[in-house]
Coordinates of N, CA and C in Angstrom, one line a residue:
Q212 N 25.1 -2.1 -24.3 CA 24.5 -1.2 -24.9 C 23.3 -1.2 -25.6
V213 N 22.5 -0.4 -25.4 CA 21.4 -0.7 -26.1 C 20.4 0.7 -26.2
Q214 N 20.0 1.1 -27.7 CA 19.2 2.1 -28.1 C 17.7 1.5 -28.2
L215 N 16.9 2.4 -27.7 CA 15.2 2.2 -27.7 C 14.5 3.2 -28.7
V216 N 13.5 3.1 -29.4 CA 13.0 4.0 -30.0 C 11.8 3.7 -30.3
E217 N 10.7 4.4 -29.8 CA 9.3 4.1 -29.1 C 8.6 4.5 -30.6
S218 N 7.6 4.1 -31.0 CA 6.9 4.5 -32.0 C 5.1 4.2 -31.9
G219 N 4.3 4.8 -32.4 CA 2.7 4.4 -32.4 C 2.0 5.2 -31.8
G220 N 2.7 6.2 -31.0 CA 1.2 6.8 -30.2 C 0.7 7.8 -30.9
G221 N -0.2 8.7 -30.3 CA -1.3 9.3 -30.9 C -2.3 9.7 -30.5
L222 N -3.5 10.5 -30.9 CA -4.4 10.6 -30.5 C -5.5 9.5 -30.9
V223 N -6.3 9.4 -29.6 CA -7.5 8.4 -30.0 C -9.2 8.7 -28.8
Q224 N -9.9 8.1 -29.5 CA -11.1 8.6 -28.7 C -11.0 7.6 -27.5
A225 N -11.4 8.1 -26.4 CA -12.3 6.9 -25.3 C -12.6 5.7 -26.1
G226 N -12.1 4.4 -25.6 CA -12.9 3.1 -25.8 C -11.8 2.7 -27.1
G227 N -11.0 3.5 -27.9 CA -10.1 3.2 -28.9 C -8.6 2.1 -28.3
S228 N -8.4 1.8 -29.4 CA -7.0 1.3 -29.4 C -5.8 1.8 -30.2
L229 N -4.8 1.4 -29.7 CA -3.1 1.9 -30.2 C -2.4 1.0 -29.8
R230 N -1.4 0.7 -31.1 CA -0.5 -0.5 -30.9 C 0.9 0.5 -30.6
L231 N 1.6 0.1 -29.4 CA 2.9 1.0 -29.4 C 3.8 -0.4 -29.6
S232 N 5.1 0.6 -30.6 CA 6.5 -0.5 -30.8 C 7.7 0.2 -30.3
C233 N 8.5 -0.7 -29.7 CA 10.0 -0.2 -29.4 C 11.2 -1.0 -30.2
A234 N 11.1 -0.8 -30.8 CA 12.9 -0.8 -31.4 C 13.9 -0.9 -31.1
A235 N 14.7 -1.6 -30.7 CA 15.8 -2.1 -29.9 C 16.9 -2.6 -31.1
S236 N 18.2 -1.8 -30.6 CA 19.5 -1.8 -31.5 C 20.7 -2.0 -30.4
G237 N 21.6 -2.8 -30.8 CA 22.7 -2.9 -30.0 C 22.5 -4.0 -29.3
R238 N 22.7 -4.2 -27.9 CA 22.6 -5.8 -27.8 C 21.3 -5.8 -26.9
T239 N 20.4 -6.9 -27.7 CA 18.7 -6.4 -27.6 C 18.0 -8.0 -26.6
L240 N 18.6 -8.9 -26.2 CA 17.8 -9.7 -25.2 C 18.1 -9.2 -23.9
Y241 N 17.0 -8.3 -24.1 CA 16.6 -7.5 -22.4 C 15.3 -8.0 -21.8
N242 N 15.4 -8.0 -20.8 CA 14.1 -7.9 -20.2 C 13.4 -6.3 -20.4
M243 N 12.2 -6.4 -20.8 CA 11.5 -5.2 -21.6 C 10.3 -4.6 -20.6
A244 N 10.0 -3.4 -20.6 CA 8.8 -2.6 -20.0 C 8.4 -1.8 -20.5
W245 N 7.2 -1.3 -20.5 CA 6.6 0.0 -20.7 C 6.4 0.6 -19.4
F246 N 6.7 2.1 -19.5 CA 6.5 2.7 -18.2 C 5.2 4.2 -19.0
R247 N 5.0 4.9 -18.0 CA 3.9 5.7 -18.9 C 4.6 7.2 -17.4
Q248 N 3.9 8.4 -18.0 CA 4.0 9.5 -17.4 C 3.5 10.3 -17.5
A249 N 2.4 10.3 -16.9 CA 0.8 11.8 -17.4 C 1.7 13.0 -16.5
P250 N 1.1 13.9 -17.2 CA 1.2 15.5 -16.9 C 1.4 15.8 -15.2
G251 N 2.2 16.2 -14.6 CA 2.5 16.3 -13.3 C 2.1 15.0 -12.5
K252 N 2.8 14.0 -12.9 CA 3.0 12.7 -12.4 C 4.3 12.3 -12.4
G253 N 4.3 11.1 -11.4 CA 5.7 10.4 -11.7 C 5.6 9.3 -12.6
R254 N 6.9 8.6 -13.0 CA 6.7 7.4 -14.0 C 5.9 6.7 -13.3
E255 N 4.9 5.9 -14.1 CA 4.5 4.9 -13.5 C 4.7 3.6 -14.4
F256 N 4.9 2.2 -13.7 CA 5.1 1.3 -14.4 C 3.7 0.8 -15.0
V257 N 3.7 0.0 -16.6 CA 3.1 -0.3 -16.8 C 2.8 -1.8 -17.0
A258 N 3.6 -2.1 -17.9 CA 4.0 -3.7 -17.9 C 5.1 -4.4 -18.7
A259 N 5.5 -5.2 -18.0 CA 7.1 -5.7 -18.4 C 7.1 -7.4 -19.0
I260 N 8.1 -7.9 -19.6 CA 8.1 -9.0 -20.5 C 9.3 -9.4 -20.0
N261 N 9.8 -10.6 -19.8 CA 10.8 -11.3 -19.8 C 11.9 -11.4 -21.4
W262 N 12.9 -11.6 -21.2 CA 13.4 -11.8 -22.5 C 13.1 -12.8 -23.4
R263 N 12.8 -14.0 -22.8 CA 11.9 -14.9 -23.9 C 11.0 -14.9 -24.2
G264 N 10.2 -13.9 -23.8 CA 8.7 -13.8 -23.8 C 7.4 -14.6 -23.2
G265 N 8.0 -15.4 -21.9 CA 7.4 -16.1 -21.8 C 6.5 -16.0 -20.4
N266 N 6.9 -14.7 -19.8 CA 6.6 -14.1 -18.3 C 6.4 -12.9 -18.6
T267 N 5.2 -12.6 -18.2 CA 4.4 -10.8 -18.4 C 3.9 -10.7 -17.3
I268 N 4.0 -9.4 -16.7 CA 3.4 -8.4 -15.4 C 2.6 -7.3 -16.1
Y269 N 1.9 -6.8 -15.0 CA 1.2 -5.7 -15.5 C 0.8 -4.9 -14.1
A270 N 0.5 -3.9 -14.6 CA -0.1 -2.7 -13.4 C -1.6 -3.6 -13.2
D271 N -2.2 -3.4 -12.2 CA -3.7 -3.5 -12.0 C -4.5 -2.5 -12.7
S272 N -3.8 -1.5 -12.8 CA -4.6 -0.6 -13.8 C -5.1 -0.7 -15.2
V273 N -4.2 -1.6 -15.9 CA -4.2 -2.3 -17.3 C -4.4 -3.2 -17.3
K274 N -4.6 -4.0 -16.5 CA -4.7 -5.7 -16.6 C -5.9 -5.7 -17.4
G275 N -5.8 -6.7 -18.1 CA -7.4 -6.8 -19.3 C -7.3 -6.1 -20.5
R276 N -6.6 -4.8 -20.5 CA -6.9 -3.8 -21.7 C -5.5 -3.8 -22.3
F277 N -4.6 -3.7 -21.6 CA -3.1 -3.7 -22.4 C -2.7 -5.0 -22.4
T278 N -1.7 -5.3 -23.6 CA -1.0 -6.8 -23.8 C 0.3 -6.4 -24.2
I279 N 1.3 -7.1 -23.4 CA 2.8 -6.7 -24.1 C 3.2 -8.0 -24.4
S280 N 4.2 -7.4 -25.4 CA 4.7 -8.8 -26.6 C 6.0 -8.4 -27.2
R281 N 6.9 -9.4 -27.7 CA 8.0 -9.2 -28.3 C 7.9 -10.3 -29.2
E282 N 8.7 -9.6 -30.4 CA 9.4 -10.4 -31.4 C 10.6 -10.5 -31.2
N283 N 11.6 -11.4 -30.9 CA 13.1 -11.3 -30.7 C 13.7 -11.3 -32.1
A284 N 13.3 -11.7 -33.1 CA 13.8 -11.6 -34.5 C 13.4 -10.1 -35.0
K285 N 12.7 -9.6 -34.5 CA 12.7 -8.2 -35.1 C 13.4 -7.1 -34.1
N286 N 13.9 -7.5 -33.1 CA 14.3 -6.7 -32.0 C 13.4 -5.8 -31.3
T287 N 11.9 -6.2 -31.5 CA 10.8 -5.2 -31.3 C 9.6 -5.2 -30.2
V288 N 9.4 -4.5 -29.2 CA 8.8 -5.2 -27.9 C 7.4 -3.9 -28.6
Y289 N 6.1 -4.6 -28.1 CA 5.2 -4.2 -28.5 C 4.2 -4.0 -27.1
L290 N 3.0 -2.8 -27.0 CA 2.3 -2.7 -26.2 C 0.8 -2.4 -27.2
Q291 N -0.3 -3.8 -26.8 CA -1.3 -3.1 -27.5 C -2.0 -2.7 -26.4
L292 N -2.9 -1.2 -26.5 CA -3.8 -0.6 -25.8 C -4.7 -0.8 -26.1
N293 N -6.0 -1.3 -25.4 CA -7.2 -1.6 -25.9 C -8.1 -1.0 -24.9
S294 N -9.5 -0.6 -24.9 CA -10.4 0.1 -24.2 C -9.6 1.3 -23.3
L295 N -9.3 2.0 -24.3 CA -8.7 3.5 -23.6 C -9.4 4.2 -23.0
K296 N -8.5 4.4 -22.2 CA -9.6 5.7 -21.0 C -8.6 7.3 -21.0
P297 N -9.5 8.2 -20.9 CA -8.6 9.2 -20.9 C -7.5 9.2 -19.5
E298 N -7.5 8.5 -18.5 CA -6.7 8.3 -17.8 C -5.5 7.8 -18.1
D299 N -5.5 7.2 -19.4 CA -4.2 6.5 -20.1 C -3.7 7.7 -20.7
T300 N -3.9 8.6 -20.7 CA -3.1 9.9 -21.4 C -1.7 10.2 -20.9
A301 N -0.6 9.8 -21.5 CA 0.8 10.0 -21.1 C 1.6 10.0 -22.3
V302 N 3.0 10.3 -21.6 CA 4.3 9.7 -22.7 C 4.4 8.3 -22.0
Y303 N 4.4 7.9 -23.2 CA 5.2 6.3 -22.8 C 6.5 6.0 -23.1
Y304 N 6.6 5.6 -22.0 CA 8.6 4.9 -22.3 C 8.7 3.4 -22.6
C305 N 9.8 3.0 -23.3 CA 10.3 1.7 -23.3 C 11.5 1.4 -22.5
A306 N 11.8 0.6 -21.8 CA 13.0 0.4 -21.3 C 13.5 -1.1 -21.2
A307 N 14.9 -1.5 -20.8 CA 15.6 -2.5 -21.4 C 16.1 -2.5 -19.6
A308 N 16.6 -3.9 -19.2 CA 16.4 -4.4 -17.8 C 17.2 -5.6 -18.1
P309 N 18.7 -5.8 -17.6 CA 19.9 -6.9 -18.0 C 19.6 -7.8 -16.8
R310 N 18.9 -7.7 -15.9 CA 18.7 -9.1 -14.8 C 17.4 -9.4 -14.4
A311 N 16.0 -8.5 -14.8 CA 14.8 -9.3 -14.4 C 13.7 -8.3 -14.5
A312 N 12.6 -9.0 -15.5 CA 11.4 -8.1 -15.9 C 10.8 -7.8 -14.1
S313 N 10.3 -6.6 -13.9 CA 10.2 -5.9 -12.9 C 9.4 -4.7 -12.8
S314 N 8.7 -4.9 -12.2 CA 7.6 -3.1 -12.4 C 8.6 -1.9 -11.5
D315 N 9.6 -2.2 -11.4 CA 10.9 -1.2 -10.3 C 11.5 -0.7 -11.6
S316 N 11.2 0.6 -11.4 CA 11.8 1.5 -12.7 C 13.3 1.4 -12.6
L317 N 13.8 1.2 -11.4 CA 15.2 1.3 -10.7 C 16.0 0.1 -11.5
E318 N 15.4 -1.1 -12.2 CA 15.9 -2.1 -12.5 C 16.3 -1.9 -13.8
Y319 N 15.6 -0.7 -14.6 CA 16.2 -0.4 -16.0 C 16.8 0.1 -16.4
D320 N 18.2 0.0 -16.9 CA 19.0 0.9 -17.5 C 19.1 1.6 -18.6
Y321 N 18.1 1.3 -19.3 CA 18.4 1.8 -20.5 C 16.7 2.1 -21.2
W322 N 16.4 3.6 -21.3 CA 15.4 4.4 -21.5 C 15.2 4.9 -23.1
G323 N 14.1 4.5 -23.9 CA 13.5 5.5 -24.9 C 13.2 6.9 -24.6
Q324 N 13.3 7.6 -25.9 CA 12.8 8.8 -25.7 C 11.2 9.0 -25.5
G325 N 10.3 8.3 -25.4 CA 8.8 8.3 -25.2 C 8.1 8.6 -26.3
T326 N 7.0 8.1 -26.1 CA 5.7 8.5 -27.1 C 4.5 8.7 -26.7
Q327 N 3.8 9.8 -27.3 CA 2.8 10.3 -26.5 C 1.4 9.8 -26.9
V328 N 0.5 9.4 -25.7 CA -0.8 8.8 -26.0 C -1.8 9.7 -25.6
T329 N -2.5 10.2 -26.0 CA -4.0 11.1 -25.4 C -4.9 10.8 -25.9
V330 N -5.8 10.6 -25.0 CA -7.2 9.6 -25.2 C -8.2 10.7 -24.8
S331 N -8.8 11.1 -25.4 CA -10.1 12.3 -25.5 C -11.2 11.7 -24.8
S332 N -12.2 12.4 -24.2 CA -13.3 11.7 -23.5 C -14.5 12.0 -24.4

């Protein structure tokens, strides 16, 4: 079992930056990912990182703007959001997968409650 708690969301102007954190407790050496869900839309993959931190994957829509990283000693995964756009507005969720870092939400067994990111134009 693992519990995930996200933080760091907020309101920011277009072009600004935020850093999201996901603190994990329980069994923590999982592959981790961030997904997001905008109002009226389905959950969308954003970025994933394997448990060692050596392999990352990104959605095309965020590549070059967002960076996923992790500190296993602190049981924390981060998502640095730069050059934010209004279309990045969503609830951002952290998720944990025992098998592999993937863009498929079905691979993820554990989810946090989410943190709201709002980007104003």
